[in-house]
Amino acid sequence: MVSVGLSEEQRTELGARRTQRLSLRRRPRSGEAIIRAMLLGSGLLSIFTTVGIVVVLVNDALAFFLHPGVTLIKFFTDTVWAPEFERYGILPLATATFITSLIALSIAVPIGLSAAIFLSEYASPRARGYLKPILEMLAAIPTVVYGYFAVTFMTPLLRSIFGADVVDFYNMASAGIVMGFMIIPLVASVSEDALAAVPRALREAALGLGATQLETSLRVVVPAATSGIAASIILAISRAFGETMIVLLAAGAGPNFTLNPFKAAETITGHIARISTGDISQEGMDFYSIFALGLVLFLVTLLLNLISRWFVKRFREVY
Amino acid sequence: MVEVRLTLPSQSPAPATDGSALPVKMVLENVSVYYGTFRALADVTMPVYENHITAIIGPSGCGKSTLIRTLNRMNDTVEGARVTGKVLLDGEDIYASDVDPAIVRRRVGMVFQKPNPFPKSIFENIAFGIWLYNKRISRSELSDRVEMALKRAALWDEVKDKLKELGTSLSGGQQQRLCIARAIAIEPEVLLLDEPASALDPISTAKIEELMLDLKRDYTIVIVTHNMQQAARISDYTAMMMMRPDRAGELIEFDRTETIFTNPKDRRTADYVSGRFG
Amino acid sequence: MLSSTKPETAEPGYLQGDSNVRRRQTVARVGRGVLFLSLVLGLVALITLFVDVFDKLGGYAVYSFRVDPLTITPSRPLEELSREELLALIEQHVPEEAKALIPEDYGAPLEELSDEDLVNILYNEVPSPETLTAKPLEALTKEELIDVLQRNLTDVRFQTLNAEQPFEQMSREALIELIETEVLQESVARQWTLFESIFNRDAIIAEIEREYPGSDYEFKWWLTWRFLTSEQTTRPETTGIRPALLGSLFVVTLSILIAVPLGVSAGIYLEEFAGKSRLGAIIQTNIYNLAGVPSIIYGMLGLAVFARALRDFTTGAAFGVPDPPPNGRTIITAAMTMALLILPLIIVNTQEAIRAVPQSLRDAALAVGATKWETVWHHVLPVAAPGILTGTILATARALGETAPLIVVGAAAFVTLDPSGIFSSYTVVPIQIYTWTALPEQIFTRVASAAVIVLLVTVLLINLSAIILRNRLRKQI
């Protein structure tokens, strides 16, 4: 091995450099301080966004609730939403939101969960490599395209099955079913994460006792992942409540207090979107009322998201 | 337990255990390190002599790495780490509030256990540190200093034709010498090596040991090793560490390497160096 | 492709006789099939969606004209016709019962009436007498065709078309086609779907000949180069999505330009500088919550803040831009709203990318005296860059497809002009899809299908590139 020491000349040079030792004292690094401040500012922007949302919604919702004739009780109990008659009852919009979401979940949860179980418990890594992109594709499709699909495919299909006199052209069922397709990937991916996090030892214990793969999956792995799966379902509810384009296109363009899924009825989001299309004046009760609806929507989805986070956290703590 | 008490007036030649006077480069005074509430290192006091090699030995988990990382404030990067006591570099406490940790690391360089070259070219690996504190350096001077560092680390002949290739494309032993070259390129006064040969084959290890003996003339070296033969072969002083029952690491003996290996004062040291445990 | 080692396939001999075990095995097999079926269902949904869109994309179409061609072609005034010609026209076009009443109405039999009376008969008894002598379009010369265009189009339109392709150089057939679309407003009277047209071709053509005799028909695709490059019109046959494509390009690019620096900075702050501080934890929780806020709420935020409170700035009025669009409905409003929407996505992806950078790399840079920022800038970010890029690509796809917030902040549905800058009004492709789908005329869903294909292909290609990039990254690490 060639060991290269320093020549005498280099040694003197090094010694000279060393004698001007760097002071340990902190140097003014103003550039760095500015950068740090900017990074912090970017982080704080997200806080400002949240604060902004709350302030904006509360501000205009307040203008709505302070309007003579509008009371909180009436807002939550009146079954008619008809601004022209000064009747602002959220119930027709809320039931429509609820029914479309219920239909969506009754499709997305069983299919999404089964897909998750299959992917996590049965599929080989190779198969997963082919199957997961299908779900990712479903997740990537813009919601307006799902809305188009509901109007041009699902509605005619329902009408041809159940009869055009039973099924309205705009109806909650079509919107709900297609929304269910949209939510499948969400349920599947969050549930699959939860299932995959269940320790191998648990599966091996069950298999070792002679359980079949299905018994192991359904009786051991799924129960062990309950809180993660619960998180996925709650997230799905939140997504369904907040979805706009599908219901705007397919569910109907007018508040309608009905529980019949084949009837047209406007959801909260659909109403907000419809009222804000066109040249809405940026004052007046029409304008303020959508902020009251927005506030309700925001609070409900926020609550659902917090519950979902709590479930995920609890799940992480267990494993 | 034997307390190693060294009362060392900093900045002045200290009485070494063999009686001769040696210049002290760094001093640890009652240094303890906490990770959160866990105390990883308890009350260490020891000197680091200039232009000598100090080895830190001891069984795994006894806080050797923690100790060496306090010498250039690398522990600052660990979330929740806290250091008490004093670590003096040329008499100045590097943990004083007005000290810039970046400059401490400038003067106390470090080579890590696993080779960690930047995923950049060999040239850039060395040049980055030089450029950081001399951003107006000319291209030719930069090249000269890169070449010098690589020669110093005995890597020049192997890489001189492929300076543009990725540092990560080299073999493990070469990568570690590249890391040493990177550390000495910034001309620190002290060089810390945390088990630099643990991931390497015997030939690479031999090269690195030879290199350290050569570097000793210009640098003060502190090396953590789990390999006692290595400590015996290359170091002048040895610090023996152990884990206390509360799992905090402590220094049980510090002396000339010869003494530690032939005539240790502490029974546990004797047991350890003779291979009876650890 | 599926895992082949199943615990239930044990030695058959060992398990024989135990009917319970066999039952459980059957249940296991069926269960497995059911689980697999759910994935197949997902795939079926995806395929059905594509099939549905393609089904609307083309097919046999029958045309009718909004304007009668004979009313625009040159014709001779009836007064110039000879007596024989007039009599022939009366014979041919006047209904029998009217003819029978002629002697009574005009006081003499047809043969004895003056030329003037004959002309009057034609004017009175024929619905559009001026077309009687009109030549069919096909019989016109090139010069006459150009003349037809000049007389029936506005000067501006005439000049524009002439500038695109000089009429003199066009063939007669091309001129006739131009007249059909521009002047006669040829429109689709009925269109069959793609699959009907492929599998039921003969029946359709028979039906066309029965129900729409003499009408033009052809196999019509909606997704054409003309569709991509034309501005919007009110007619499905001539409308296009160029302003929407450009609007999408403007809005998405701008929102990415705004969101990426902010999002990456926030991600760096959270991963490298915030540590376990309380503030960091609050910001982190907040970002997770923002990611779950319905997109329409962002629209309302944008409406109240960017479109209303900051209207003077978002319309450019504060900078002296003339004729600002009303209600702050400008590209910059949309881009800022969209930027806030995709910010959490970019932050979370940046954090993941930075977290994947090994600590040893940071140690290496710090150990040569780099400061925290120098370490991040020179070593952490370059390594995290591909991961951050993946997140950015996903955010781009998201921004491209989002519709609801833009409805709320006021993308205009009908915009014929290309966006000209950040203060101009705009429309985007998803808004066009929404508008066309929501229109009562069924034919517009066919137009929408073309826009859906454009959007879907773009969004899925963008996502695919992100997936490929991410998989490649995983292999590297």
PDB file of N, CA and C in Angstrom, chain C residues 228-230 241-254 331 400 416-421 424-429:
ATOM      1  N   LEU C 228     -60.656  19.593 -30.816  1.00  0.00           N
ATOM      2  CA  LEU C 228     -59.607  20.000 -29.881  1.00  0.00           C
ATOM      3  C   LEU C 228     -59.151  21.431 -30.117  1.00  0.00           C
ATOM      4  N   THR C 229     -59.264  21.870 -31.377  1.00  0.00           N
ATOM      5  CA  THR C 229     -58.648  23.160 -31.689  1.00  0.00           C
ATOM      6  C   THR C 229     -59.654  24.280 -31.928  1.00  0.00           C
ATOM      7  N   SER C 230     -60.956  23.980 -31.811  1.00  0.00           N
ATOM      8  CA  SER C 230     -61.934  25.046 -32.056  1.00  0.00           C
ATOM      9  C   SER C 230     -62.373  25.686 -30.761  1.00  0.00           C
ATOM     10  N   ILE C 241     -63.027  22.483 -27.621  1.00  0.00           N
ATOM     11  CA  ILE C 241     -62.578  22.703 -26.245  1.00  0.00           C
ATOM     12  C   ILE C 241     -61.237  23.421 -26.151  1.00  0.00           C
ATOM     13  N   ARG C 242     -60.849  24.117 -27.211  1.00  0.00           N
ATOM     14  CA  ARG C 242     -59.551  24.789 -27.105  1.00  0.00           C
ATOM     15  C   ARG C 242     -59.476  25.744 -25.908  1.00  0.00           C
ATOM     16  N   PRO C 243     -60.458  26.617 -25.703  1.00  0.00           N
ATOM     17  CA  PRO C 243     -60.345  27.516 -24.546  1.00  0.00           C
ATOM     18  C   PRO C 243     -60.292  26.739 -23.227  1.00  0.00           C
ATOM     19  N   ALA C 244     -61.014  25.625 -23.169  1.00  0.00           N
ATOM     20  CA  ALA C 244     -61.017  24.835 -21.937  1.00  0.00           C
ATOM     21  C   ALA C 244     -59.673  24.151 -21.721  1.00  0.00           C
ATOM     22  N   LEU C 245     -59.097  23.639 -22.819  1.00  0.00           N
ATOM     23  CA  LEU C 245     -57.779  23.004 -22.691  1.00  0.00           C
ATOM     24  C   LEU C 245     -56.758  24.014 -22.202  1.00  0.00           C
ATOM     25  N   LEU C 246     -56.775  25.197 -22.840  1.00  0.00           N
ATOM     26  CA  LEU C 246     -55.823  26.226 -22.432  1.00  0.00           C
ATOM     27  C   LEU C 246     -56.106  26.683 -21.010  1.00  0.00           C
ATOM     28  N   GLY C 247     -57.412  26.788 -20.676  1.00  0.00           N
ATOM     29  CA  GLY C 247     -57.775  27.186 -19.319  1.00  0.00           C
ATOM     30  C   GLY C 247     -57.249  26.193 -18.299  1.00  0.00           C
ATOM     31  N   SER C 248     -57.424  24.894 -18.592  1.00  0.00           N
ATOM     32  CA  SER C 248     -56.897  23.862 -17.686  1.00  0.00           C
ATOM     33  C   SER C 248     -55.389  23.990 -17.557  1.00  0.00           C
ATOM     34  N   LEU C 249     -54.746  24.179 -18.692  1.00  0.00           N
ATOM     35  CA  LEU C 249     -53.284  24.305 -18.685  1.00  0.00           C
ATOM     36  C   LEU C 249     -52.850  25.478 -17.800  1.00  0.00           C
ATOM     37  N   PHE C 250     -53.513  26.624 -17.992  1.00  0.00           N
ATOM     38  CA  PHE C 250     -53.178  27.818 -17.212  1.00  0.00           C
ATOM     39  C   PHE C 250     -53.389  27.567 -15.714  1.00  0.00           C
ATOM     40  N   VAL C 251     -54.586  27.093 -15.393  1.00  0.00           N
ATOM     41  CA  VAL C 251     -54.948  26.964 -13.976  1.00  0.00           C
ATOM     42  C   VAL C 251     -54.046  25.941 -13.284  1.00  0.00           C
ATOM     43  N   VAL C 252     -53.859  24.782 -13.942  1.00  0.00           N
ATOM     44  CA  VAL C 252     -53.074  23.727 -13.301  1.00  0.00           C
ATOM     45  C   VAL C 252     -51.614  24.145 -13.159  1.00  0.00           C
ATOM     46  N   THR C 253     -51.049  24.704 -14.232  1.00  0.00           N
ATOM     47  CA  THR C 253     -49.656  25.126 -14.156  1.00  0.00           C
ATOM     48  C   THR C 253     -49.465  26.143 -13.039  1.00  0.00           C
ATOM     49  N   LEU C 254     -50.341  27.110 -13.023  1.00  0.00           N
ATOM     50  CA  LEU C 254     -50.209  28.179 -12.037  1.00  0.00           C
ATOM     51  C   LEU C 254     -50.374  27.629 -10.619  1.00  0.00           C
ATOM     52  N   ILE C 331     -58.458  33.435 -13.672  1.00  0.00           N
ATOM     53  CA  ILE C 331     -57.564  32.293 -13.595  1.00  0.00           C
ATOM     54  C   ILE C 331     -56.791  32.279 -12.278  1.00  0.00           C
ATOM     55  N   LEU C 400     -56.053  18.706 -12.200  1.00  0.00           N
ATOM     56  CA  LEU C 400     -56.621  18.671 -13.549  1.00  0.00           C
ATOM     57  C   LEU C 400     -58.062  18.178 -13.537  1.00  0.00           C
ATOM     58  N   THR C 416     -65.685  31.763 -25.049  1.00  0.00           N
ATOM     59  CA  THR C 416     -65.252  31.487 -26.414  1.00  0.00           C
ATOM     60  C   THR C 416     -63.821  31.934 -26.653  1.00  0.00           C
ATOM     61  N   LEU C 417     -63.319  32.799 -25.755  1.00  0.00           N
ATOM     62  CA  LEU C 417     -61.977  33.314 -25.990  1.00  0.00           C
ATOM     63  C   LEU C 417     -60.951  32.497 -25.211  1.00  0.00           C
ATOM     64  N   ASP C 418     -59.775  32.360 -25.793  1.00  0.00           N
ATOM     65  CA  ASP C 418     -58.699  31.703 -25.075  1.00  0.00           C
ATOM     66  C   ASP C 418     -58.301  32.575 -23.897  1.00  0.00           C
ATOM     67  N   PRO C 419     -57.868  31.944 -22.803  1.00  0.00           N
ATOM     68  CA  PRO C 419     -57.382  32.765 -21.693  1.00  0.00           C
ATOM     69  C   PRO C 419     -56.145  33.539 -22.149  1.00  0.00           C
ATOM     70  N   SER C 420     -56.057  34.783 -21.701  1.00  0.00           N
ATOM     71  CA  SER C 420     -54.963  35.613 -22.206  1.00  0.00           C
ATOM     72  C   SER C 420     -53.968  35.954 -21.116  1.00  0.00           C
ATOM     73  N   GLY C 421     -54.269  35.624 -19.887  1.00  0.00           N
ATOM     74  CA  GLY C 421     -53.351  35.949 -18.804  1.00  0.00           C
ATOM     75  C   GLY C 421     -53.993  35.556 -17.504  1.00  0.00           C
ATOM     76  N   SER C 424     -57.677  36.784 -16.772  1.00  0.00           N
ATOM     77  CA  SER C 424     -58.772  36.625 -17.715  1.00  0.00           C
ATOM     78  C   SER C 424     -59.754  35.580 -17.192  1.00  0.00           C
ATOM     79  N   SER C 425     -60.983  35.653 -17.689  1.00  0.00           N
ATOM     80  CA  SER C 425     -61.933  34.622 -17.289  1.00  0.00           C
ATOM     81  C   SER C 425     -61.592  33.350 -18.068  1.00  0.00           C
ATOM     82  N   TYR C 426     -62.156  32.254 -17.661  1.00  0.00           N
ATOM     83  CA  TYR C 426     -61.643  30.973 -18.158  1.00  0.00           C
ATOM     84  C   TYR C 426     -62.716  29.920 -18.020  1.00  0.00           C
ATOM     85  N   THR C 427     -62.475  28.817 -18.694  1.00  0.00           N
ATOM     86  CA  THR C 427     -63.202  27.589 -18.392  1.00  0.00           C
ATOM     87  C   THR C 427     -62.166  26.485 -18.406  1.00  0.00           C
ATOM     88  N   VAL C 428     -62.506  25.335 -17.854  1.00  0.00           N
ATOM     89  CA  VAL C 428     -61.562  24.221 -17.858  1.00  0.00           C
ATOM     90  C   VAL C 428     -62.279  22.975 -18.376  1.00  0.00           C
ATOM     91  N   VAL C 429     -61.519  21.967 -18.724  1.00  0.00           N
ATOM     92  CA  VAL C 429     -62.106  20.779 -19.349  1.00  0.00           C
ATOM     93  C   VAL C 429     -63.181  20.129 -18.457  1.00  0.00           C
TER      94      VAL C 429
END
